């Protein structure tokens, strides 16, 4: 029968970490699940959700589970924050909505940053873990599906907000559009961009672990090659489409040749009015005039 001193230093440390630890500052044992911090956060349950040392097929399986479980928590939080933004849009609490959208962007960027931890797993190690994942797919993620559903609610709330203001997205992005609405729309684009950044990191992880090719099947049976299309699906398509619409209405007239004098326009002539759709353009050669600016004598 082994005594504690018979174990290697690493094994001794492992066993110590599995047991309650005495905190000399608190003069209390931490890890029994009795302290307020542990009770409130349910740390005993939380830390027991991963496979035990004896159950793991690889040491990296702990990392694999922890990262995915953490991502599910972030996605849950993100979807609930999106619900609050819907409520804030509907009661015109736009400052609060803007602040919450900033939080949502940071949540999504945290998701993307966490993927870097997964990149430390080599392909051969993942091939071992993969055998125990069944037919699991990211499409089965509750958090991913919640965020997708919440984004539909966000898009609908934006449409209601625009309708109350009698505005279209093209109005918002044309010269002289309301700055508060433009700010919110751009924050939603930030959300979408961060979401797609996270998906792209996931795609890159697939590429570096199992490869991307028609011949390589994901666990759900689909070729990994099709993942590229999935990873670029936007949350708010209308906010991307309006950029296409703006560009379709763009004309070269009203600008300046590189190096030419710019006496005819005040600073800031490259306003959004220069990109307005034809129906909103007022003519003339100065983009500022399109925004409602009339040069005074000496400025024309």
mmCIF file of C-alpha atoms in Angstrom, residues 118-280:
data_model
loop_
_atom_site.group_PDB
_atom_site.id
_atom_site.type_symbol
_atom_site.label_atom_id
_atom_site.label_comp_id
_atom_site.label_asym_id
_atom_site.label_seq_id
_atom_site.Cartn_x
_atom_site.Cartn_y
_atom_site.Cartn_z
ATOM 1 C CA UNK A 118 -7.813 25.227 -28.089
ATOM 2 C CA UNK A 119 -5.186 25.886 -30.736
ATOM 3 C CA UNK A 120 -2.542 24.470 -28.395
ATOM 4 C CA UNK A 121 -4.045 21.009 -28.948
ATOM 5 C CA UNK A 122 -2.196 19.050 -31.630
ATOM 6 C CA UNK A 123 -4.039 17.046 -34.321
ATOM 7 C CA UNK A 124 -2.959 13.663 -32.956
ATOM 8 C CA UNK A 125 -4.244 14.539 -29.487
ATOM 9 C CA UNK A 126 -7.601 15.668 -30.849
ATOM 10 C CA UNK A 127 -7.968 12.486 -32.890
ATOM 11 C CA UNK A 128 -7.925 10.569 -29.592
ATOM 12 C CA UNK A 129 -10.506 12.838 -27.928
ATOM 13 C CA UNK A 130 -12.659 12.829 -31.062
ATOM 14 C CA UNK A 131 -13.418 9.127 -30.698
ATOM 15 C CA UNK A 132 -15.459 9.893 -27.570
ATOM 16 C CA UNK A 133 -17.549 12.749 -29.006
ATOM 17 C CA UNK A 134 -20.162 10.671 -30.807
ATOM 18 C CA UNK A 135 -21.747 12.648 -33.631
ATOM 19 C CA UNK A 136 -21.453 15.916 -31.748
ATOM 20 C CA UNK A 137 -21.502 19.125 -33.766
ATOM 21 C CA UNK A 138 -21.299 22.810 -32.983
ATOM 22 C CA UNK A 139 -24.782 23.076 -34.480
ATOM 23 C CA UNK A 140 -26.001 21.149 -31.416
ATOM 24 C CA UNK A 141 -24.691 23.841 -29.053
ATOM 25 C CA UNK A 142 -27.561 25.258 -26.949
ATOM 26 C CA UNK A 143 -25.692 28.534 -26.543
ATOM 27 C CA UNK A 144 -25.081 28.939 -30.263
ATOM 28 C CA UNK A 145 -28.736 28.316 -31.051
ATOM 29 C CA UNK A 146 -29.897 30.665 -28.280
ATOM 30 C CA UNK A 147 -27.719 33.465 -29.634
ATOM 31 C CA UNK A 148 -28.977 32.888 -33.164
ATOM 32 C CA UNK A 149 -32.579 33.060 -31.916
ATOM 33 C CA UNK A 150 -31.868 36.148 -29.830
ATOM 34 C CA UNK A 151 -30.331 37.872 -32.846
ATOM 35 C CA UNK A 152 -33.599 37.387 -34.736
ATOM 36 C CA UNK A 153 -35.354 39.207 -31.913
ATOM 37 C CA UNK A 154 -32.761 41.986 -32.063
ATOM 38 C CA UNK A 155 -33.259 42.444 -35.785
ATOM 39 C CA UNK A 156 -37.041 42.614 -35.337
ATOM 40 C CA UNK A 157 -36.645 45.161 -32.516
ATOM 41 C CA UNK A 158 -34.479 47.328 -34.757
ATOM 42 C CA UNK A 159 -37.155 47.205 -37.459
ATOM 43 C CA UNK A 160 -39.781 48.329 -34.928
ATOM 44 C CA UNK A 161 -37.530 51.163 -33.772
ATOM 45 C CA UNK A 162 -36.966 52.350 -37.337
ATOM 46 C CA UNK A 163 -40.706 52.162 -38.045
ATOM 47 C CA UNK A 164 -41.479 54.357 -35.009
ATOM 48 C CA UNK A 165 -39.012 56.916 -36.348
ATOM 49 C CA UNK A 166 -40.353 56.562 -39.909
ATOM 50 C CA UNK A 167 -36.848 55.733 -41.090
ATOM 51 C CA UNK A 168 -35.258 53.096 -43.273
ATOM 52 C CA UNK A 169 -31.714 51.824 -42.970
ATOM 53 C CA UNK A 170 -30.880 53.806 -46.084
ATOM 54 C CA UNK A 171 -32.157 56.945 -44.344
ATOM 55 C CA UNK A 172 -29.988 56.178 -41.328
ATOM 56 C CA UNK A 173 -26.838 55.808 -43.389
ATOM 57 C CA UNK A 174 -27.492 58.669 -45.814
ATOM 58 C CA UNK A 175 -26.247 62.179 -45.146
ATOM 59 C CA UNK A 176 -28.063 63.867 -42.311
ATOM 60 C CA UNK A 177 -29.434 60.625 -40.889
ATOM 61 C CA UNK A 178 -30.074 60.406 -37.135
ATOM 62 C CA UNK A 179 -26.807 59.837 -35.296
ATOM 63 C CA UNK A 180 -28.358 57.832 -32.458
ATOM 64 C CA UNK A 181 -29.811 55.275 -34.847
ATOM 65 C CA UNK A 182 -26.613 55.113 -36.866
ATOM 66 C CA UNK A 183 -24.628 54.490 -33.687
ATOM 67 C CA UNK A 184 -26.896 51.588 -32.695
ATOM 68 C CA UNK A 185 -26.779 50.116 -36.185
ATOM 69 C CA UNK A 186 -22.988 50.273 -36.197
ATOM 70 C CA UNK A 187 -22.889 48.585 -32.805
ATOM 71 C CA UNK A 188 -25.050 45.791 -34.182
ATOM 72 C CA UNK A 189 -22.528 45.472 -37.007
ATOM 73 C CA UNK A 190 -19.820 45.243 -34.327
ATOM 74 C CA UNK A 191 -21.795 42.428 -32.710
ATOM 75 C CA UNK A 192 -22.140 40.628 -36.025
ATOM 76 C CA UNK A 193 -18.478 41.099 -36.885
ATOM 77 C CA UNK A 194 -17.379 39.752 -33.500
ATOM 78 C CA UNK A 195 -19.728 36.787 -33.893
ATOM 79 C CA UNK A 196 -18.328 35.974 -37.313
ATOM 80 C CA UNK A 197 -14.795 36.406 -35.964
ATOM 81 C CA UNK A 198 -15.540 33.729 -33.377
ATOM 82 C CA UNK A 199 -16.952 31.422 -36.048
ATOM 83 C CA UNK A 200 -13.893 31.967 -38.217
ATOM 84 C CA UNK A 201 -11.601 31.011 -35.322
ATOM 85 C CA UNK A 202 -13.633 27.830 -34.971
ATOM 86 C CA UNK A 203 -13.198 27.142 -38.681
ATOM 87 C CA UNK A 204 -9.443 27.652 -38.356
ATOM 88 C CA UNK A 205 -9.406 25.238 -35.420
ATOM 89 C CA UNK A 206 -11.104 22.616 -37.580
ATOM 90 C CA UNK A 207 -8.532 23.259 -40.288
ATOM 91 C CA UNK A 208 -5.575 22.788 -37.968
ATOM 92 C CA UNK A 209 -6.941 19.702 -36.172
ATOM 93 C CA UNK A 210 -8.702 17.534 -38.763
ATOM 94 C CA UNK A 211 -8.272 19.489 -41.993
ATOM 95 C CA UNK A 212 -10.688 21.097 -44.435
ATOM 96 C CA UNK A 213 -11.414 19.087 -47.557
ATOM 97 C CA UNK A 214 -14.262 17.400 -49.387
ATOM 98 C CA UNK A 215 -12.872 14.057 -48.269
ATOM 99 C CA UNK A 216 -12.808 14.971 -44.562
ATOM 100 C CA UNK A 217 -16.097 14.440 -42.738
ATOM 101 C CA UNK A 218 -17.049 16.252 -39.564
ATOM 102 C CA UNK A 219 -18.672 14.193 -36.822
ATOM 103 C CA UNK A 220 -22.108 15.085 -38.189
ATOM 104 C CA UNK A 221 -21.135 13.485 -41.498
ATOM 105 C CA UNK A 222 -20.807 16.671 -43.543
ATOM 106 C CA UNK A 223 -17.577 17.468 -45.403
ATOM 107 C CA UNK A 224 -15.538 20.032 -43.499
ATOM 108 C CA UNK A 225 -15.336 22.042 -46.701
ATOM 109 C CA UNK A 226 -18.945 23.222 -46.240
ATOM 110 C CA UNK A 227 -18.058 24.833 -42.910
ATOM 111 C CA UNK A 228 -16.667 27.886 -44.691
ATOM 112 C CA UNK A 229 -20.168 28.826 -45.860
ATOM 113 C CA UNK A 230 -21.628 28.357 -42.391
ATOM 114 C CA UNK A 231 -19.004 30.583 -40.832
ATOM 115 C CA UNK A 232 -19.910 33.636 -42.893
ATOM 116 C CA UNK A 233 -23.663 33.669 -42.283
ATOM 117 C CA UNK A 234 -24.406 37.104 -40.779
ATOM 118 C CA UNK A 235 -26.732 37.711 -37.864
ATOM 119 C CA UNK A 236 -28.103 40.953 -39.314
ATOM 120 C CA UNK A 237 -28.113 40.629 -43.088
ATOM 121 C CA UNK A 238 -29.978 43.912 -43.661
ATOM 122 C CA UNK A 239 -27.171 45.871 -42.046
ATOM 123 C CA UNK A 240 -24.727 44.429 -44.558
ATOM 124 C CA UNK A 241 -27.109 44.740 -47.503
ATOM 125 C CA UNK A 242 -27.576 48.471 -46.939
ATOM 126 C CA UNK A 243 -23.875 48.942 -47.665
ATOM 127 C CA UNK A 244 -24.382 47.336 -51.049
ATOM 128 C CA UNK A 245 -27.343 49.636 -51.641
ATOM 129 C CA UNK A 246 -25.323 52.709 -50.682
ATOM 130 C CA UNK A 247 -22.486 51.735 -52.982
ATOM 131 C CA UNK A 248 -24.907 51.075 -55.828
ATOM 132 C CA UNK A 249 -26.048 54.696 -55.534
ATOM 133 C CA UNK A 250 -22.542 56.124 -55.267
ATOM 134 C CA UNK A 251 -21.224 58.445 -57.975
ATOM 135 C CA UNK A 252 -17.762 59.866 -58.563
ATOM 136 C CA UNK A 253 -19.104 63.384 -59.092
ATOM 137 C CA UNK A 254 -18.528 65.732 -56.181
ATOM 138 C CA UNK A 255 -15.095 64.493 -55.217
ATOM 139 C CA UNK A 256 -11.625 65.875 -55.909
ATOM 140 C CA UNK A 257 -8.797 64.606 -58.034
ATOM 141 C CA UNK A 258 -5.858 63.447 -55.897
ATOM 142 C CA UNK A 259 -3.626 66.457 -55.264
ATOM 143 C CA UNK A 260 -6.191 69.025 -56.460
ATOM 144 C CA UNK A 261 -7.105 72.130 -54.452
ATOM 145 C CA UNK A 262 -10.151 71.719 -52.250
ATOM 146 C CA UNK A 263 -11.346 75.271 -51.899
ATOM 147 C CA UNK A 264 -14.950 74.456 -52.761
ATOM 148 C CA UNK A 265 -15.792 72.361 -49.731
ATOM 149 C CA UNK A 266 -15.420 72.635 -45.990
ATOM 150 C CA UNK A 267 -13.452 69.996 -44.118
ATOM 151 C CA UNK A 268 -15.475 66.815 -43.873
ATOM 152 C CA UNK A 269 -16.712 66.824 -47.448
ATOM 153 C CA UNK A 270 -16.409 63.053 -47.507
ATOM 154 C CA UNK A 271 -19.591 62.770 -45.517
ATOM 155 C CA UNK A 272 -22.055 59.939 -45.864
ATOM 156 C CA UNK A 273 -24.064 62.222 -48.153
ATOM 157 C CA UNK A 274 -21.534 61.566 -50.888
ATOM 158 C CA UNK A 275 -22.609 57.941 -50.774
ATOM 159 C CA UNK A 276 -26.355 58.501 -50.633
ATOM 160 C CA UNK A 277 -28.674 56.649 -52.972
ATOM 161 C CA UNK A 278 -29.773 58.631 -56.051
ATOM 162 C CA UNK A 279 -33.209 59.374 -54.561
ATOM 163 C CA UNK A 280 -31.594 61.279 -51.677
#
